[in-house]
Amino acid sequence: MSYDNQNIFARILRGEIPCDKVYENEWALAFHDIAPQAPTHILVIPKGQYISMEDFSSNASDSEIVGYFRAIGAVARQAGATADGYRILANHGKNAHQEVPHLHTHIFAGRDLGGMLGRPK
Ligand code: 5GP
């Protein structure tokens, strides 16, 4: 599978589609999820063209990986999520129901997030 540069997050990165931005650095962009599932629901995406964690962990440079993961932590701190806790989640592929084929890490916070996984459909 090759990277689809027309995916919605690629278009957000290029400024073709607006987003509610909360953070940006050299490596990452973070914005509010359009359909939040918690009081805080932020998506953090790398600036490079990576389909998912599989692609990113295989092909990104060490600088990209460090920059991206530091950005996730910074976004959670900036959102005030560290004291009461937060969850990060990145879906890869069919079984995880990944919808957008550009790596994104969800940050959920602001309420008790319950158990780790829902039941299979
Ligand atoms: P996935 O299931 O791929 O892990 O999650 C994709 C997420 O992207 C969903 O939570 C969905 O609400 C969010 N999303 C899809 N399209 C847009 C969009 O155009 N803007 C924003 N901010 N979020 C989006």
Tab-separated table of N, CA and C and ligand atoms in Angstrom:
chain	number	residue	atom	x	y	z
A	1	MET	N	0.848	-1.196	0.000
A	1	MET	CA	0.000	0.000	0.000
A	1	MET	C	0.885	1.248	0.000
A	2	SER	N	0.632	2.131	-0.956
A	2	SER	CA	1.426	3.360	-0.978
A	2	SER	C	0.626	4.512	-0.351
A	3	TYR	N	1.344	5.520	0.040
A	3	TYR	CA	0.730	6.662	0.714
A	3	TYR	C	-0.182	7.427	-0.246
A	4	ASP	N	-1.393	7.713	0.207
A	4	ASP	CA	-2.369	8.465	-0.586
A	4	ASP	C	-2.284	9.940	-0.181
A	5	ASN	N	-1.697	10.763	-1.047
A	5	ASN	CA	-1.493	12.157	-0.629
A	5	ASN	C	-2.761	13.011	-0.736
A	6	GLN	N	-3.882	12.351	-1.039
A	6	GLN	CA	-5.171	13.052	-1.002
A	6	GLN	C	-5.955	12.725	0.267
A	7	ASN	N	-5.366	11.963	1.190
A	7	ASN	CA	-6.105	11.673	2.426
A	7	ASN	C	-6.321	12.970	3.203
A	8	ILE	N	-7.327	12.936	4.059
A	8	ILE	CA	-7.800	14.172	4.694
A	8	ILE	C	-6.698	14.841	5.537
A	9	PHE	N	-5.853	14.053	6.179
A	9	PHE	CA	-4.826	14.661	7.027
A	9	PHE	C	-3.680	15.229	6.176
A	10	ALA	N	-3.419	14.622	5.030
A	10	ALA	CA	-2.450	15.216	4.101
A	10	ALA	C	-2.952	16.580	3.640
A	11	ARG	N	-4.242	16.660	3.401
A	11	ARG	CA	-4.820	17.932	2.941
A	11	ARG	C	-4.810	18.974	4.069
A	12	ILE	N	-5.014	18.531	5.301
A	12	ILE	CA	-4.901	19.456	6.442
A	12	ILE	C	-3.463	19.960	6.549
A	13	LEU	N	-2.498	19.065	6.406
A	13	LEU	CA	-1.081	19.471	6.498
A	13	LEU	C	-0.729	20.497	5.427
A	14	ARG	N	-1.319	20.359	4.256
A	14	ARG	CA	-1.029	21.311	3.166
A	14	ARG	C	-1.843	22.595	3.285
A	15	GLY	N	-2.746	22.663	4.280
A	15	GLY	CA	-3.555	23.866	4.477
A	15	GLY	C	-4.735	23.945	3.523
A	16	GLU	N	-5.067	22.845	2.863
A	16	GLU	CA	-6.190	22.840	1.916
A	16	GLU	C	-7.532	22.717	2.634
A	17	ILE	N	-7.473	22.145	3.838
A	17	ILE	CA	-8.668	21.953	4.668
A	17	ILE	C	-8.330	22.510	6.043
A	18	PRO	N	-9.258	23.248	6.661
A	18	PRO	CA	-8.936	23.817	7.973
A	18	PRO	C	-8.946	22.772	9.087
A	19	CYS	N	-8.264	23.110	10.172
A	19	CYS	CA	-8.342	22.282	11.376
A	19	CYS	C	-8.286	23.211	12.568
A	20	ASP	N	-8.726	22.696	13.707
A	20	ASP	CA	-8.679	23.461	14.960
A	20	ASP	C	-7.353	23.124	15.639
A	21	LYS	N	-6.319	23.827	15.214
A	21	LYS	CA	-4.944	23.505	15.613
A	21	LYS	C	-4.685	23.825	17.079
A	22	VAL	N	-3.997	22.915	17.767
A	22	VAL	CA	-3.604	23.179	19.152
A	22	VAL	C	-2.087	23.220	19.323
A	23	TYR	N	-1.336	22.662	18.367
A	23	TYR	CA	0.119	22.575	18.547
A	23	TYR	C	0.768	22.292	17.195
A	24	GLU	N	1.932	22.861	17.004
A	24	GLU	CA	2.702	22.536	15.805
A	24	GLU	C	4.172	22.729	16.113
A	25	ASN	N	4.988	21.797	15.646
A	25	ASN	CA	6.430	22.011	15.678
A	25	ASN	C	7.002	21.467	14.366
A	26	GLU	N	8.304	21.322	14.320
A	26	GLU	CA	8.957	20.873	13.085
A	26	GLU	C	8.472	19.496	12.637
A	27	TRP	N	8.046	18.682	13.584
A	27	TRP	CA	7.785	17.271	13.305
A	27	TRP	C	6.319	16.893	13.288
A	28	ALA	N	5.494	17.705	13.926
A	28	ALA	CA	4.126	17.256	14.176
A	28	ALA	C	3.136	18.407	14.156
A	29	LEU	N	1.904	18.051	13.874
A	29	LEU	CA	0.774	18.981	13.951
A	29	LEU	C	-0.293	18.302	14.803
A	30	ALA	N	-0.934	19.066	15.689
A	30	ALA	CA	-1.997	18.515	16.538
A	30	ALA	C	-3.227	19.397	16.421
A	31	PHE	N	-4.379	18.740	16.380
A	31	PHE	CA	-5.647	19.476	16.237
A	31	PHE	C	-6.760	18.655	16.872
A	32	HIS	N	-7.877	19.344	17.170
A	32	HIS	CA	-9.017	18.661	17.785
A	32	HIS	C	-9.674	17.720	16.778
A	33	ASP	N	-10.060	16.546	17.272
A	33	ASP	CA	-10.812	15.606	16.438
A	33	ASP	C	-12.173	16.220	16.100
A	34	ILE	N	-12.607	16.004	14.870
A	34	ILE	CA	-13.866	16.599	14.405
A	34	ILE	C	-15.080	15.953	15.074
A	35	ALA	N	-14.921	14.769	15.592
A	35	ALA	CA	-16.027	14.061	16.261
A	35	ALA	C	-15.520	13.533	17.604
A	36	PRO	N	-15.358	14.422	18.575
A	36	PRO	CA	-14.678	14.039	19.819
A	36	PRO	C	-15.399	12.943	20.594
A	37	GLN	N	-14.613	12.029	21.134
A	37	GLN	CA	-15.165	10.927	21.931
A	37	GLN	C	-14.832	11.084	23.408
A	38	ALA	N	-14.286	12.223	23.776
A	38	ALA	CA	-13.988	12.552	25.173
A	38	ALA	C	-13.913	14.077	25.238
A	39	PRO	N	-14.008	14.654	26.438
A	39	PRO	CA	-13.930	16.123	26.539
A	39	PRO	C	-12.668	16.682	25.872
A	40	THR	N	-11.578	15.990	26.009
A	40	THR	CA	-10.371	16.299	25.226
A	40	THR	C	-10.128	15.139	24.267
A	41	HIS	N	-10.127	15.441	22.987
A	41	HIS	CA	-9.822	14.412	21.970
A	41	HIS	C	-9.030	15.116	20.869
A	42	ILE	N	-7.741	14.922	20.941
A	42	ILE	CA	-6.803	15.603	20.049
A	42	ILE	C	-6.098	14.552	19.194
A	43	LEU	N	-5.846	14.892	17.952
A	43	LEU	CA	-5.078	14.037	17.047
A	43	LEU	C	-3.711	14.664	16.828
A	44	VAL	N	-2.671	13.858	16.939
A	44	VAL	CA	-1.306	14.324	16.676
A	44	VAL	C	-0.798	13.555	15.463
A	45	ILE	N	-0.388	14.282	14.437
A	45	ILE	CA	0.076	13.629	13.205
A	45	ILE	C	1.507	14.067	12.895
A	46	PRO	N	2.295	13.144	12.346
A	46	PRO	CA	3.634	13.540	11.911
A	46	PRO	C	3.533	14.348	10.618
A	47	LYS	N	4.506	15.193	10.386
A	47	LYS	CA	4.498	15.992	9.151
A	47	LYS	C	4.920	15.172	7.937
A	48	GLY	N	5.664	14.115	8.174
A	48	GLY	CA	6.071	13.247	7.069
A	48	GLY	C	4.919	12.383	6.600
A	49	GLN	N	5.091	11.823	5.408
A	49	GLN	CA	4.028	11.023	4.794
A	49	GLN	C	4.150	9.566	5.224
A	50	TYR	N	3.483	9.219	6.328
A	50	TYR	CA	3.495	7.852	6.850
A	50	TYR	C	2.063	7.369	7.028
A	51	ILE	N	1.794	6.171	6.548
A	51	ILE	CA	0.429	5.652	6.528
A	51	ILE	C	-0.062	5.326	7.935
A	52	SER	N	0.804	4.736	8.724
A	52	SER	CA	0.384	4.261	10.050
A	52	SER	C	1.631	4.026	10.891
A	53	MET	N	1.407	3.531	12.108
A	53	MET	CA	2.548	3.231	12.982
A	53	MET	C	3.481	2.204	12.354
A	54	GLU	N	2.918	1.273	11.596
A	54	GLU	CA	3.758	0.269	10.930
A	54	GLU	C	4.751	0.947	9.977
A	55	ASP	N	4.239	1.833	9.148
A	55	ASP	CA	5.082	2.559	8.188
A	55	ASP	C	6.072	3.463	8.929
A	56	PHE	N	5.568	4.191	9.918
A	56	PHE	CA	6.398	5.157	10.643
A	56	PHE	C	7.536	4.461	11.394
A	57	SER	N	7.198	3.401	12.117
A	57	SER	CA	8.220	2.745	12.935
A	57	SER	C	9.253	2.031	12.058
A	58	SER	N	8.858	1.680	10.829
A	58	SER	CA	9.783	1.023	9.903
A	58	SER	C	10.651	2.011	9.140
A	59	ASN	N	10.072	3.149	8.769
A	59	ASN	CA	10.717	4.001	7.765
A	59	ASN	C	11.094	5.412	8.201
A	60	ALA	N	10.540	5.904	9.290
A	60	ALA	CA	10.877	7.269	9.717
A	60	ALA	C	12.291	7.316	10.284
A	61	SER	N	12.894	8.487	10.187
A	61	SER	CA	14.230	8.662	10.775
A	61	SER	C	14.113	8.753	12.301
A	62	ASP	N	15.247	8.560	12.960
A	62	ASP	CA	15.240	8.683	14.418
A	62	ASP	C	14.769	10.072	14.830
A	63	SER	N	15.173	11.101	14.109
A	63	SER	CA	14.761	12.469	14.457
A	63	SER	C	13.252	12.631	14.332
A	64	GLU	N	12.684	12.061	13.280
A	64	GLU	CA	11.224	12.155	13.116
A	64	GLU	C	10.499	11.436	14.255
A	65	ILE	N	11.013	10.280	14.630
A	65	ILE	CA	10.351	9.501	15.686
A	65	ILE	C	10.460	10.224	17.019
A	66	VAL	N	11.633	10.700	17.348
A	66	VAL	CA	11.804	11.422	18.610
A	66	VAL	C	10.953	12.696	18.601
A	67	GLY	N	10.999	13.429	17.499
A	67	GLY	CA	10.234	14.683	17.424
A	67	GLY	C	8.747	14.447	17.560
A	68	TYR	N	8.272	13.381	16.939
A	68	TYR	CA	6.842	13.078	16.985
A	68	TYR	C	6.415	12.675	18.391
A	69	PHE	N	7.154	11.781	19.015
A	69	PHE	CA	6.728	11.325	20.340
A	69	PHE	C	6.898	12.406	21.396
A	70	ARG	N	7.883	13.248	21.253
A	70	ARG	CA	7.980	14.373	22.193
A	70	ARG	C	6.808	15.330	21.997
A	71	ALA	N	6.381	15.480	20.763
A	71	ALA	CA	5.225	16.356	20.500
A	71	ALA	C	3.964	15.801	21.153
A	72	ILE	N	3.772	14.480	21.102
A	72	ILE	CA	2.587	13.892	21.742
A	72	ILE	C	2.582	14.217	23.235
A	73	GLY	N	3.698	14.051	23.880
A	73	GLY	CA	3.789	14.388	25.307
A	73	GLY	C	3.538	15.853	25.561
A	74	ALA	N	4.091	16.705	24.711
A	74	ALA	CA	3.914	18.156	24.879
A	74	ALA	C	2.446	18.541	24.714
A	75	VAL	N	1.769	17.924	23.757
A	75	VAL	CA	0.350	18.233	23.536
A	75	VAL	C	-0.475	17.821	24.760
A	76	ALA	N	-0.195	16.654	25.299
A	76	ALA	CA	-0.931	16.199	26.488
A	76	ALA	C	-0.695	17.149	27.666
A	77	ARG	N	0.532	17.582	27.846
A	77	ARG	CA	0.820	18.541	28.927
A	77	ARG	C	0.112	19.855	28.680
A	78	GLN	N	0.196	20.346	27.447
A	78	GLN	CA	-0.441	21.619	27.100
A	78	GLN	C	-1.959	21.552	27.314
A	79	ALA	N	-2.539	20.382	27.093
A	79	ALA	CA	-3.987	20.205	27.267
A	79	ALA	C	-4.377	20.055	28.739
A	80	GLY	N	-3.391	20.024	29.625
A	80	GLY	CA	-3.673	19.894	31.053
A	80	GLY	C	-4.100	18.485	31.443
A	81	ALA	N	-3.663	17.507	30.669
A	81	ALA	CA	-4.162	16.141	30.827
A	81	ALA	C	-3.288	15.267	31.719
A	82	THR	N	-2.170	15.769	32.169
A	82	THR	CA	-1.243	14.863	32.855
A	82	THR	C	-1.672	14.558	34.296
A	83	ALA	N	-2.297	15.509	34.969
A	83	ALA	CA	-2.627	15.286	36.383
A	83	ALA	C	-3.671	14.179	36.539
A	84	ASP	N	-4.767	14.263	35.806
A	84	ASP	CA	-5.840	13.267	35.956
A	84	ASP	C	-5.676	12.080	35.023
A	85	GLY	N	-4.848	12.202	34.026
A	85	GLY	CA	-4.557	11.067	33.164
A	85	GLY	C	-5.134	11.182	31.772
A	86	TYR	N	-4.506	10.468	30.867
A	86	TYR	CA	-4.966	10.464	29.482
A	86	TYR	C	-4.637	9.128	28.851
A	87	ARG	N	-5.199	8.907	27.677
A	87	ARG	CA	-4.927	7.686	26.914
A	87	ARG	C	-4.464	8.082	25.536
A	88	ILE	N	-3.440	7.412	25.013
A	88	ILE	CA	-3.065	7.596	23.616
A	88	ILE	C	-3.368	6.315	22.860
A	89	LEU	N	-3.728	6.487	21.589
A	89	LEU	CA	-4.151	5.342	20.775
A	89	LEU	C	-3.811	5.638	19.324
A	90	ALA	N	-3.237	4.666	18.640
A	90	ALA	CA	-2.980	4.799	17.204
A	90	ALA	C	-3.440	3.518	16.525
A	91	ASN	N	-4.397	3.639	15.634
A	91	ASN	CA	-4.930	2.476	14.932
A	91	ASN	C	-4.102	2.190	13.683
A	92	HIS	N	-3.811	0.914	13.474
A	92	HIS	CA	-3.151	0.497	12.231
A	92	HIS	C	-4.004	-0.572	11.567
A	93	GLY	N	-4.488	-0.267	10.383
A	93	GLY	CA	-5.078	-1.308	9.552
A	93	GLY	C	-6.505	-1.695	9.885
A	94	LYS	N	-6.937	-2.749	9.208
A	94	LYS	CA	-8.341	-3.166	9.175
A	94	LYS	C	-8.873	-3.550	10.557
A	95	ASN	N	-8.176	-4.412	11.257
A	95	ASN	CA	-8.718	-4.886	12.537
A	95	ASN	C	-8.815	-3.784	13.572
A	96	ALA	N	-8.014	-2.752	13.409
A	96	ALA	CA	-8.071	-1.616	14.334
A	96	ALA	C	-9.013	-0.521	13.838
A	97	HIS	N	-9.620	-0.742	12.671
A	97	HIS	CA	-10.577	0.217	12.105
A	97	HIS	C	-9.938	1.572	11.816
A	98	GLN	N	-8.702	1.560	11.344
A	98	GLN	CA	-8.073	2.824	10.944
A	98	GLN	C	-8.858	3.416	9.777
A	99	GLU	N	-9.268	4.667	9.930
A	99	GLU	CA	-10.080	5.324	8.901
A	99	GLU	C	-9.251	6.207	7.977
A	100	VAL	N	-8.292	6.899	8.538
A	100	VAL	CA	-7.522	7.870	7.757
A	100	VAL	C	-6.091	7.333	7.601
A	101	PRO	N	-5.632	7.137	6.345
A	101	PRO	CA	-4.331	6.499	6.118
A	101	PRO	C	-3.139	7.449	6.192
A	102	HIS	N	-3.104	8.224	7.266
A	102	HIS	CA	-1.925	9.017	7.646
A	102	HIS	C	-1.809	8.818	9.153
A	103	LEU	N	-0.627	8.377	9.613
A	103	LEU	CA	-0.475	8.093	11.045
A	103	LEU	C	-1.054	9.213	11.900
A	104	HIS	N	-1.847	8.822	12.880
A	104	HIS	CA	-2.352	9.791	13.848
A	104	HIS	C	-2.450	9.113	15.199
A	105	THR	N	-2.060	9.834	16.221
A	105	THR	CA	-2.209	9.355	17.591
A	105	THR	C	-3.327	10.156	18.233
A	106	HIS	N	-4.317	9.438	18.743
A	106	HIS	CA	-5.411	10.082	19.480
A	106	HIS	C	-4.935	10.339	20.904
A	107	ILE	N	-5.267	11.488	21.449
A	107	ILE	CA	-5.112	11.744	22.888
A	107	ILE	C	-6.511	11.962	23.440
A	108	PHE	N	-6.911	11.090	24.372
A	108	PHE	CA	-8.212	11.206	25.030
A	108	PHE	C	-7.988	11.614	26.482
A	109	ALA	N	-8.802	12.547	26.974
A	109	ALA	CA	-8.681	12.968	28.368
A	109	ALA	C	-9.948	13.703	28.766
A	110	GLY	N	-10.001	14.045	30.074
A	110	GLY	CA	-11.098	14.890	30.559
A	110	GLY	C	-12.217	14.126	31.226
A	111	ARG	N	-12.151	12.809	31.238
A	111	ARG	CA	-13.133	11.993	31.964
A	111	ARG	C	-12.495	10.630	32.240
A	112	ASP	N	-13.178	9.846	33.096
A	112	ASP	CA	-12.760	8.461	33.292
A	112	ASP	C	-12.933	7.740	31.956
A	113	LEU	N	-11.867	7.193	31.431
A	113	LEU	CA	-11.895	6.601	30.089
A	113	LEU	C	-12.276	5.125	30.086
A	114	GLY	N	-12.565	4.568	31.249
A	114	GLY	CA	-13.045	3.197	31.306
A	114	GLY	C	-11.947	2.185	31.004
A	115	GLY	N	-12.385	0.961	30.745
A	115	GLY	CA	-11.446	-0.126	30.466
A	115	GLY	C	-10.736	0.093	29.145
A	116	MET	N	-9.760	-0.730	28.883
A	116	MET	CA	-8.870	-0.446	27.768
A	116	MET	C	-9.498	-0.699	26.400
A	117	LEU	N	-10.211	-1.822	26.220
A	117	LEU	CA	-10.769	-2.147	24.910
A	117	LEU	C	-12.264	-2.418	25.009
A	118	GLY	N	-13.000	-2.016	23.958
A	118	GLY	CA	-14.395	-2.384	23.869
A	118	GLY	C	-14.523	-3.828	23.419
A	119	ARG	N	-15.726	-4.349	23.484
A	119	ARG	CA	-15.971	-5.719	23.027
A	119	ARG	C	-16.012	-5.760	21.501
A	120	PRO	N	-15.624	-6.874	20.903
A	120	PRO	CA	-15.701	-6.999	19.441
A	120	PRO	C	-17.133	-6.818	18.954
A	121	LYS	N	-17.266	-6.261	17.736
A	121	LYS	CA	-18.608	-6.098	17.172
A	121	LYS	C	-19.093	-7.422	16.622
B	1	5GP	P1	-8.986	6.418	13.060
B	1	5GP	O1	-10.218	5.570	13.142
B	1	5GP	O2	-8.412	6.434	11.679
B	1	5GP	O3	-7.979	6.071	14.123
B	1	5GP	O4	-9.444	7.871	13.442
B	1	5GP	C1	-9.700	8.886	12.518
B	1	5GP	C2	-10.190	10.087	13.297
B	1	5GP	O5	-10.139	11.221	12.439
B	1	5GP	C3	-11.639	9.968	13.783
B	1	5GP	O6	-11.655	10.119	15.201
B	1	5GP	C4	-12.359	11.103	13.054
B	1	5GP	O7	-13.359	11.719	13.842
B	1	5GP	C5	-11.233	12.050	12.717
B	1	5GP	N1	-11.437	12.858	11.526
B	1	5GP	C6	-11.848	12.414	10.304
B	1	5GP	N2	-11.906	13.428	9.425
B	1	5GP	C7	-11.493	14.536	10.102
B	1	5GP	C8	-11.328	15.901	9.718
B	1	5GP	O8	-11.562	16.307	8.577
B	1	5GP	N3	-10.884	16.755	10.676
B	1	5GP	C9	-10.613	16.333	11.946
B	1	5GP	N4	-10.183	17.274	12.816
B	1	5GP	N5	-10.756	15.066	12.337
B	1	5GP	C10	-11.193	14.169	11.423
